[in-house]
Tab-separated table of C-alpha atoms in Angstrom:
chain	number	residue	atom	x	y	z
A	27	UNK	CA	13.254	-21.224	-11.094
A	28	UNK	CA	9.657	-20.684	-12.112
A	29	UNK	CA	6.754	-20.975	-9.719
A	30	UNK	CA	3.484	-21.390	-11.580
A	31	UNK	CA	0.144	-20.996	-9.795
A	32	UNK	CA	-2.823	-22.067	-11.869
A	33	UNK	CA	-6.479	-23.016	-11.572
A	34	UNK	CA	-6.111	-25.538	-14.424
A	35	UNK	CA	-6.375	-29.093	-13.099
A	36	UNK	CA	-4.788	-30.466	-16.276
A	37	UNK	CA	-1.817	-28.235	-17.072
A	38	UNK	CA	-0.794	-28.798	-20.722
A	39	UNK	CA	1.426	-25.731	-21.233
A	40	UNK	CA	5.099	-26.610	-21.825
A	41	UNK	CA	7.523	-25.142	-19.284
A	42	UNK	CA	11.294	-24.844	-19.671
A	43	UNK	CA	13.816	-24.976	-16.822
A	44	UNK	CA	13.346	-25.827	-13.178
A	45	UNK	CA	9.781	-25.173	-12.129
A	46	UNK	CA	6.992	-26.017	-9.737
A	47	UNK	CA	3.293	-25.946	-10.517
A	48	UNK	CA	0.700	-25.298	-7.811
A	49	UNK	CA	-2.732	-26.336	-9.035
A	50	UNK	CA	-6.038	-27.445	-7.496
A	51	UNK	CA	-5.138	-30.996	-6.528
A	52	UNK	CA	-6.931	-30.961	-3.186
A	53	UNK	CA	-9.257	-28.685	-1.230
A	54	UNK	CA	-7.739	-25.401	-0.125
A	55	UNK	CA	-8.744	-23.527	3.010
A	56	UNK	CA	-9.095	-19.740	2.716
A	57	UNK	CA	-6.793	-17.410	4.650
A	58	UNK	CA	-8.367	-16.596	8.003
A	59	UNK	CA	-6.442	-13.368	8.597
A	60	UNK	CA	-4.727	-14.669	11.739
A	61	UNK	CA	-1.189	-13.466	10.834
A	62	UNK	CA	0.103	-16.785	12.185
A	63	UNK	CA	2.387	-16.965	9.128
A	64	UNK	CA	4.191	-13.921	10.565
A	65	UNK	CA	4.033	-14.476	14.329
A	66	UNK	CA	3.465	-18.221	14.990
A	67	UNK	CA	5.212	-20.136	12.209
A	68	UNK	CA	7.124	-17.282	10.514
A	69	UNK	CA	7.493	-17.965	6.812
A	70	UNK	CA	4.737	-20.542	6.375
A	71	UNK	CA	0.965	-20.602	6.807
A	72	UNK	CA	-0.442	-22.243	9.941
A	73	UNK	CA	-3.158	-24.090	7.990
A	74	UNK	CA	-1.725	-27.499	7.092
A	75	UNK	CA	-3.640	-28.452	3.955
A	76	UNK	CA	-0.779	-28.835	1.487
A	77	UNK	CA	-0.768	-25.174	0.420
A	78	UNK	CA	1.042	-23.764	3.451
A	79	UNK	CA	4.534	-23.569	1.898
A	80	UNK	CA	3.866	-21.239	-1.044
A	81	UNK	CA	5.591	-18.342	0.704
A	82	UNK	CA	8.743	-20.474	0.983
A	83	UNK	CA	8.490	-21.490	-2.691
A	84	UNK	CA	8.200	-17.824	-3.625
A	85	UNK	CA	11.424	-17.198	-1.720
A	86	UNK	CA	13.188	-19.671	-4.028
A	87	UNK	CA	11.821	-18.580	-7.395
A	88	UNK	CA	12.933	-15.980	-9.913
A	89	UNK	CA	9.667	-15.997	-11.848
A	90	UNK	CA	6.129	-16.133	-10.495
A	91	UNK	CA	3.605	-17.007	-13.184
A	92	UNK	CA	-0.163	-16.914	-12.743
A	93	UNK	CA	-2.265	-18.880	-15.220
A	94	UNK	CA	-5.810	-18.154	-14.217
A	95	UNK	CA	-9.350	-17.350	-15.185
A	96	UNK	CA	-9.868	-13.593	-14.936
A	97	UNK	CA	-12.662	-12.740	-12.491
A	98	UNK	CA	-13.628	-9.038	-12.579
A	99	UNK	CA	-9.907	-8.213	-13.069
A	100	UNK	CA	-8.769	-10.495	-10.269
A	101	UNK	CA	-7.154	-13.890	-10.345
A	102	UNK	CA	-9.693	-16.708	-9.936
A	103	UNK	CA	-10.689	-17.793	-6.401
A	104	UNK	CA	-8.261	-20.766	-6.296
A	105	UNK	CA	-5.222	-18.809	-7.517
A	106	UNK	CA	-6.148	-15.828	-5.319
A	107	UNK	CA	-6.530	-18.189	-2.372
A	108	UNK	CA	-3.001	-19.547	-2.887
A	109	UNK	CA	-1.756	-15.947	-3.184
A	110	UNK	CA	-3.630	-14.875	-0.023
A	111	UNK	CA	-2.090	-17.810	1.856
A	112	UNK	CA	1.442	-16.798	0.785
A	113	UNK	CA	1.874	-13.396	2.427
A	114	UNK	CA	4.645	-14.972	4.512
A	115	UNK	CA	6.860	-14.363	1.460
A	116	UNK	CA	7.140	-10.831	2.825
A	117	UNK	CA	8.124	-9.665	6.296
A	118	UNK	CA	5.445	-8.093	8.536
A	119	UNK	CA	7.463	-4.907	9.118
A	120	UNK	CA	6.811	-1.929	6.906
A	121	UNK	CA	9.030	0.085	4.548
A	122	UNK	CA	8.285	3.062	2.336
A	123	UNK	CA	8.531	2.263	-1.362
A	124	UNK	CA	7.568	4.739	-4.120
A	125	UNK	CA	6.188	6.985	-1.377
A	126	UNK	CA	3.781	4.341	-0.070
A	127	UNK	CA	3.809	1.910	2.804
A	128	UNK	CA	4.656	-1.668	1.822
A	129	UNK	CA	6.102	-4.706	3.556
A	130	UNK	CA	9.795	-5.312	4.067
A	131	UNK	CA	11.497	-8.137	2.209
A	132	UNK	CA	11.973	-11.506	3.931
A	133	UNK	CA	14.056	-12.983	1.083
A	134	UNK	CA	16.667	-11.513	-1.282
A	135	UNK	CA	15.246	-12.831	-4.568
A	136	UNK	CA	13.682	-10.394	-7.004
A	137	UNK	CA	10.613	-11.961	-8.577
A	138	UNK	CA	9.421	-11.139	-12.074
A	139	UNK	CA	5.667	-11.532	-12.303
A	140	UNK	CA	3.633	-12.683	-15.283
A	141	UNK	CA	-0.090	-13.289	-15.621
A	142	UNK	CA	-1.826	-15.244	-18.367
A	143	UNK	CA	-5.513	-14.659	-17.815
A	144	UNK	CA	-8.316	-16.327	-19.686
A	145	UNK	CA	-12.045	-15.795	-20.000
A	146	UNK	CA	-14.560	-15.416	-22.804
A	147	UNK	CA	-15.808	-11.993	-21.884
A	148	UNK	CA	-12.988	-10.103	-20.183
A	149	UNK	CA	-13.909	-6.421	-20.464
A	150	UNK	CA	-11.462	-3.582	-21.063
A	151	UNK	CA	-12.123	-2.344	-17.526
A	152	UNK	CA	-11.254	-5.776	-16.135
A	153	UNK	CA	-8.041	-5.878	-18.184
A	154	UNK	CA	-7.075	-2.473	-16.823
A	155	UNK	CA	-7.773	-3.584	-13.244
A	156	UNK	CA	-5.754	-6.769	-13.776
A	157	UNK	CA	-2.793	-4.725	-15.036
A	158	UNK	CA	-2.999	-2.417	-12.021
A	159	UNK	CA	-3.217	-5.343	-9.603
A	160	UNK	CA	-0.170	-7.091	-11.097
A	161	UNK	CA	1.799	-3.834	-10.872
A	162	UNK	CA	0.660	-3.377	-7.259
A	163	UNK	CA	1.654	-6.988	-6.484
A	164	UNK	CA	5.107	-6.290	-7.925
A	165	UNK	CA	5.427	-3.213	-5.691
A	166	UNK	CA	4.400	-5.214	-2.635
A	167	UNK	CA	6.801	-8.061	-3.417
A	168	UNK	CA	9.497	-5.545	-4.407
A	169	UNK	CA	9.621	-7.354	-7.730
A	170	UNK	CA	8.978	-6.455	-11.360
A	171	UNK	CA	6.220	-7.076	-13.891
A	172	UNK	CA	7.351	-9.198	-16.843
A	173	UNK	CA	4.123	-9.449	-18.821
A	174	UNK	CA	0.362	-9.813	-18.715
A	175	UNK	CA	-1.662	-11.384	-21.523
A	176	UNK	CA	-5.319	-12.195	-22.008
A	177	UNK	CA	-6.845	-15.205	-23.742
A	178	UNK	CA	-10.425	-16.017	-24.666
A	179	UNK	CA	-10.274	-19.725	-23.869
A	180	UNK	CA	-8.216	-22.239	-21.914
A	181	UNK	CA	-7.319	-23.882	-25.239
A	182	UNK	CA	-5.634	-20.696	-26.494
A	183	UNK	CA	-3.219	-20.994	-23.575
A	184	UNK	CA	-1.794	-24.174	-25.079
A	185	UNK	CA	0.111	-22.080	-27.628
A	186	UNK	CA	2.189	-20.623	-24.807
A	187	UNK	CA	5.689	-21.665	-23.795
A	188	UNK	CA	6.524	-20.733	-20.226
B	28	UNK	CA	-35.710	0.957	2.251
B	29	UNK	CA	-33.849	-2.167	3.249
B	30	UNK	CA	-30.063	-1.992	3.368
B	31	UNK	CA	-27.835	-5.072	3.625
B	32	UNK	CA	-24.529	-4.554	5.392
B	33	UNK	CA	-22.287	-7.402	4.255
B	34	UNK	CA	-19.269	-8.273	6.374
B	35	UNK	CA	-16.799	-9.866	3.963
B	36	UNK	CA	-13.948	-10.233	6.420
B	37	UNK	CA	-12.718	-13.786	6.939
B	38	UNK	CA	-12.786	-13.018	10.670
B	39	UNK	CA	-15.967	-14.047	12.408
B	40	UNK	CA	-15.269	-11.973	15.526
B	41	UNK	CA	-13.858	-8.513	15.990
B	42	UNK	CA	-12.484	-6.944	12.810
B	43	UNK	CA	-12.007	-3.569	11.162
B	44	UNK	CA	-14.745	-4.440	8.649
B	45	UNK	CA	-17.148	-5.075	11.531
B	46	UNK	CA	-16.234	-1.748	13.143
B	47	UNK	CA	-16.686	0.142	9.848
B	48	UNK	CA	-20.105	-1.409	9.222
B	49	UNK	CA	-21.166	-0.779	12.799
B	50	UNK	CA	-20.314	2.920	12.493
B	51	UNK	CA	-22.042	3.128	9.129
B	52	UNK	CA	-25.139	1.480	10.591
B	53	UNK	CA	-25.310	4.128	13.319
B	54	UNK	CA	-25.183	6.918	10.740
B	55	UNK	CA	-27.730	5.259	8.450
B	56	UNK	CA	-30.247	4.882	11.261
B	57	UNK	CA	-29.659	8.483	12.400
B	58	UNK	CA	-30.287	9.795	8.893
B	59	UNK	CA	-33.303	7.726	7.996
B	60	UNK	CA	-35.174	6.109	10.840
B	61	UNK	CA	-37.426	4.122	8.530
B	62	UNK	CA	-34.388	2.347	7.099
B	63	UNK	CA	-34.315	-1.352	7.807
B	64	UNK	CA	-30.809	-2.727	8.207
B	65	UNK	CA	-29.975	-6.372	7.727
B	66	UNK	CA	-26.545	-7.729	8.584
B	67	UNK	CA	-25.046	-10.480	6.464
B	68	UNK	CA	-21.954	-12.403	7.555
B	69	UNK	CA	-19.945	-13.507	4.526
B	70	UNK	CA	-16.945	-15.280	6.054
B	71	UNK	CA	-16.834	-18.399	3.862
B	72	UNK	CA	-16.706	-19.011	0.085
B	73	UNK	CA	-20.408	-19.866	-0.166
B	74	UNK	CA	-23.426	-17.580	0.270
B	75	UNK	CA	-25.879	-19.497	2.442
B	76	UNK	CA	-29.404	-19.840	1.059
B	77	UNK	CA	-30.938	-17.871	3.920
B	78	UNK	CA	-28.479	-15.022	3.279
B	79	UNK	CA	-29.238	-15.134	-0.433
B	80	UNK	CA	-32.936	-14.796	0.302
B	81	UNK	CA	-32.284	-11.906	2.676
B	82	UNK	CA	-30.123	-10.166	0.052
B	83	UNK	CA	-32.835	-10.582	-2.568
B	84	UNK	CA	-35.100	-8.418	-0.417
B	85	UNK	CA	-32.621	-5.552	0.085
B	86	UNK	CA	-32.435	-2.497	-2.166
B	87	UNK	CA	-28.886	-1.554	-1.147
B	88	UNK	CA	-25.884	-3.800	-0.568
B	89	UNK	CA	-22.804	-2.493	1.227
B	90	UNK	CA	-19.806	-4.805	1.132
B	91	UNK	CA	-16.969	-4.347	3.630
B	92	UNK	CA	-13.753	-6.343	3.549
B	93	UNK	CA	-10.021	-6.093	4.164
B	94	UNK	CA	-7.571	-5.559	1.305
B	95	UNK	CA	-5.927	-8.891	0.513
B	96	UNK	CA	-2.870	-8.743	-1.779
B	97	UNK	CA	-4.246	-5.731	-3.676
B	98	UNK	CA	-7.638	-7.358	-4.148
B	99	UNK	CA	-10.455	-8.823	-2.123
B	100	UNK	CA	-10.168	-12.036	-0.070
B	101	UNK	CA	-10.607	-15.194	-2.159
B	102	UNK	CA	-13.631	-16.367	-0.184
B	103	UNK	CA	-15.460	-13.117	-0.956
B	104	UNK	CA	-14.508	-13.382	-4.622
B	105	UNK	CA	-16.190	-16.821	-4.658
B	106	UNK	CA	-19.291	-15.248	-3.104
B	107	UNK	CA	-19.375	-12.506	-5.758
B	108	UNK	CA	-19.200	-15.150	-8.485
B	109	UNK	CA	-22.105	-17.000	-6.857
B	110	UNK	CA	-24.105	-13.775	-6.592
B	111	UNK	CA	-23.469	-13.079	-10.273
B	112	UNK	CA	-24.513	-16.613	-11.210
B	113	UNK	CA	-27.761	-16.158	-9.290
B	114	UNK	CA	-28.377	-12.589	-10.451
B	115	UNK	CA	-31.813	-13.402	-11.881
B	116	UNK	CA	-32.997	-13.801	-8.291
B	117	UNK	CA	-32.083	-10.299	-7.188
B	118	UNK	CA	-31.298	-7.996	-10.107
B	119	UNK	CA	-34.795	-6.521	-10.448
B	120	UNK	CA	-34.750	-4.979	-7.020
B	121	UNK	CA	-33.593	-1.630	-8.496
B	122	UNK	CA	-30.723	-1.128	-6.140
B	123	UNK	CA	-27.140	-0.082	-5.693
B	124	UNK	CA	-24.023	-1.686	-4.272
B	125	UNK	CA	-21.292	0.091	-2.360
B	126	UNK	CA	-17.911	-1.089	-1.086
B	127	UNK	CA	-15.693	-0.349	1.896
B	128	UNK	CA	-12.170	-1.760	1.778
B	129	UNK	CA	-9.750	-1.312	4.638
B	130	UNK	CA	-6.040	-1.903	4.311
B	131	UNK	CA	-3.282	-2.431	6.852
B	132	UNK	CA	-1.155	0.028	4.931
B	133	UNK	CA	-1.445	3.666	5.882
B	134	UNK	CA	-2.704	4.947	2.537
B	135	UNK	CA	-6.377	4.379	1.774
B	136	UNK	CA	-5.639	4.778	-1.942
B	137	UNK	CA	-4.051	1.320	-1.889
B	138	UNK	CA	-7.610	-0.055	-1.755
B	139	UNK	CA	-8.361	1.434	-5.196
B	140	UNK	CA	-7.850	-1.837	-7.083
B	141	UNK	CA	-10.163	-3.744	-4.726
B	142	UNK	CA	-12.887	-1.124	-5.199
B	143	UNK	CA	-12.426	-1.479	-8.960
B	144	UNK	CA	-13.133	-5.203	-8.585
B	145	UNK	CA	-16.502	-4.395	-6.967
B	146	UNK	CA	-17.219	-1.934	-9.769
B	147	UNK	CA	-16.331	-4.548	-12.410
B	148	UNK	CA	-18.473	-7.114	-10.603
B	149	UNK	CA	-21.445	-4.730	-10.746
B	150	UNK	CA	-20.991	-4.387	-14.506
B	151	UNK	CA	-20.972	-8.169	-14.972
B	152	UNK	CA	-23.853	-8.758	-12.559
B	153	UNK	CA	-25.890	-5.927	-14.087
B	154	UNK	CA	-25.992	-4.126	-10.756
B	155	UNK	CA	-25.465	-0.387	-10.152
B	156	UNK	CA	-22.201	0.613	-8.530
B	157	UNK	CA	-22.689	3.395	-6.015
B	158	UNK	CA	-19.032	4.019	-5.132
B	159	UNK	CA	-16.726	3.065	-2.343
B	160	UNK	CA	-14.446	4.042	0.484
B	161	UNK	CA	-10.805	2.989	0.810
B	162	UNK	CA	-9.587	3.128	4.398
B	163	UNK	CA	-5.891	3.333	5.271
B	164	UNK	CA	-4.539	2.361	8.669
B	165	UNK	CA	-7.336	-0.158	8.982
B	166	UNK	CA	-5.221	-2.565	10.973
B	167	UNK	CA	-5.718	-0.603	14.156
B	168	UNK	CA	-9.323	0.560	13.826
B	169	UNK	CA	-10.903	-1.867	16.247
B	170	UNK	CA	-8.209	-1.172	18.875
B	171	UNK	CA	-8.120	2.627	18.614
B	172	UNK	CA	-10.055	4.722	21.137
B	173	UNK	CA	-13.463	5.958	20.071
B	174	UNK	CA	-13.832	9.384	18.550
B	175	UNK	CA	-15.384	12.059	20.733
B	176	UNK	CA	-16.685	15.380	19.420
B	177	UNK	CA	-15.197	14.798	15.994
B	178	UNK	CA	-11.688	14.310	17.371
B	179	UNK	CA	-9.274	11.385	17.554
B	180	UNK	CA	-7.486	9.078	15.111
B	181	UNK	CA	-10.707	7.631	13.696
B	182	UNK	CA	-12.349	11.026	13.061
B	183	UNK	CA	-11.581	11.225	9.308
B	184	UNK	CA	-12.865	7.696	8.800
B	185	UNK	CA	-16.115	8.532	10.623
B	186	UNK	CA	-16.500	11.697	8.517
B	187	UNK	CA	-16.112	9.673	5.329
B	188	UNK	CA	-18.632	7.100	6.571
B	189	UNK	CA	-21.069	9.893	7.383
B	190	UNK	CA	-20.701	11.248	3.844
B	191	UNK	CA	-21.184	7.753	2.472
B	192	UNK	CA	-24.313	7.284	4.577
B	193	UNK	CA	-25.783	10.420	2.954
B	194	UNK	CA	-25.336	8.848	-0.468
B	195	UNK	CA	-26.603	5.439	0.598
B	196	UNK	CA	-29.908	6.662	2.036
B	197	UNK	CA	-30.430	8.626	-1.184
B	198	UNK	CA	-29.390	5.592	-3.274
B	199	UNK	CA	-26.944	8.006	-4.876
B	200	UNK	CA	-23.720	7.525	-6.764
B	201	UNK	CA	-20.496	8.920	-5.375
B	202	UNK	CA	-16.865	9.093	-6.431
B	203	UNK	CA	-14.658	6.684	-4.512
B	204	UNK	CA	-13.254	8.266	-1.362
B	205	UNK	CA	-9.902	7.436	0.222
B	206	UNK	CA	-9.103	8.215	3.814
B	207	UNK	CA	-6.477	7.366	6.425
B	208	UNK	CA	-6.507	7.441	10.202
B	209	UNK	CA	-5.502	10.775	11.767
B	210	UNK	CA	-2.278	9.384	13.115
B	211	UNK	CA	1.185	10.165	11.703
B	212	UNK	CA	2.387	7.471	9.321
B	213	UNK	CA	5.675	7.045	11.194
B	214	UNK	CA	3.802	6.420	14.479
B	215	UNK	CA	1.410	4.013	12.773
B	216	UNK	CA	4.384	2.057	11.369
B	217	UNK	CA	6.087	2.010	14.755
B	218	UNK	CA	2.919	0.912	16.585
B	219	UNK	CA	2.273	-1.895	14.077
B	220	UNK	CA	5.841	-3.158	14.336
B	221	UNK	CA	5.709	-3.107	18.131
B	222	UNK	CA	2.544	-5.167	17.823
B	223	UNK	CA	4.295	-7.860	15.725
B	224	UNK	CA	7.092	-8.057	18.306
B	225	UNK	CA	4.646	-8.419	21.159
B	226	UNK	CA	2.724	-11.133	19.313
B	227	UNK	CA	5.750	-13.215	18.345
B	228	UNK	CA	7.061	-13.099	21.915
B	229	UNK	CA	3.641	-14.178	23.183
B	230	UNK	CA	4.019	-17.210	20.914
B	231	UNK	CA	7.297	-18.168	22.641
B	232	UNK	CA	9.574	-16.990	19.832
B	233	UNK	CA	12.223	-14.317	19.535
B	234	UNK	CA	11.919	-11.010	17.688
B	235	UNK	CA	14.560	-12.141	15.161
B	236	UNK	CA	12.227	-15.014	14.197
B	237	UNK	CA	9.979	-12.469	12.464
B	238	UNK	CA	12.517	-12.609	9.626
B	239	UNK	CA	12.960	-16.407	9.592
B	240	UNK	CA	13.567	-18.107	6.242
B	241	UNK	CA	12.308	-21.649	6.767
B	242	UNK	CA	13.304	-24.550	4.526
B	243	UNK	CA	10.577	-26.126	2.436
B	244	UNK	CA	9.373	-29.483	3.754
B	245	UNK	CA	7.498	-30.229	0.557
B	246	UNK	CA	9.501	-30.595	-2.634
B	247	UNK	CA	7.935	-30.571	-6.063
B	248	UNK	CA	10.400	-28.604	-8.168
B	249	UNK	CA	11.011	-30.378	-11.455
B	250	UNK	CA	13.105	-29.920	-14.584
């Protein structure tokens, strides 16, 4: 099962298999750092705006795919917002992984992460940061990196098959 | 010199970012009494016009924020994009930007990627990056007792802020620094986990609920 998080309102990329696409269909509220998704409504975000269940969706998927504009090496604000609101995918307790502190698993699924990032002027430094961030995300989710690719335009993405 | 201390935490009230900027402000004023400090609250995805005007008049910008999923919070990312889009208003002020990123994990080095984002933003916005500080164990900073005579769990963080203040008043460039609280990692982990248990009980739930796996109420999976 593939969970796709994108900032594209019109998603034209063909996808095979069972999937879900989270895209900007309505306004999204930023994470407020309350940790309610861990200690009030464990597993889902307390902000009921239609984006509160992403952590649960992540618990059901095998692939997490970001299709996003690249902003300084980060995902774009919408995709990052969805990601910020989904920390309930992991458990608040800590474990040591690769010698560093990370969060414990809440679910048993191992996610493979991919990022397809677009932008006309993505610099080499931004590409390097994006690679590091995806690897760090995989460590935090206790998952693996599948691939990261960069595209100059949104149109170039249409050649993809997810 | 006018220095803008920018609180990029989503929390309006007490936060580790607020504590870090408050400490930095103390050091900046001690080092250079003619320094004018302005405090900007950046808690939403839009930079208010009055804040934009205030920023345009500052020679140094210091951003502070929590680490959010190995990057910066989405609302602050939106603000950086807005600042880049309006760079013609402020880029001739001949200044530097610095970053302070605190993470709930013990190791300050985990903030490296977020500091890189600030550095990359500077390159795009044609601003000068002055360097940053990654703080580990940030989750407990605002609750930990104050440092006295250079002692206590926050002492290494204060030392790093002091060093950063030296660079800021000189408008200098520094290598990124990474620091953690002076508190054993195992104790930090234990204290944090006790905190989660206390909080979930205060919300009328059981400790085992911390690991709940709720069912999705919203479908949307398709073939």
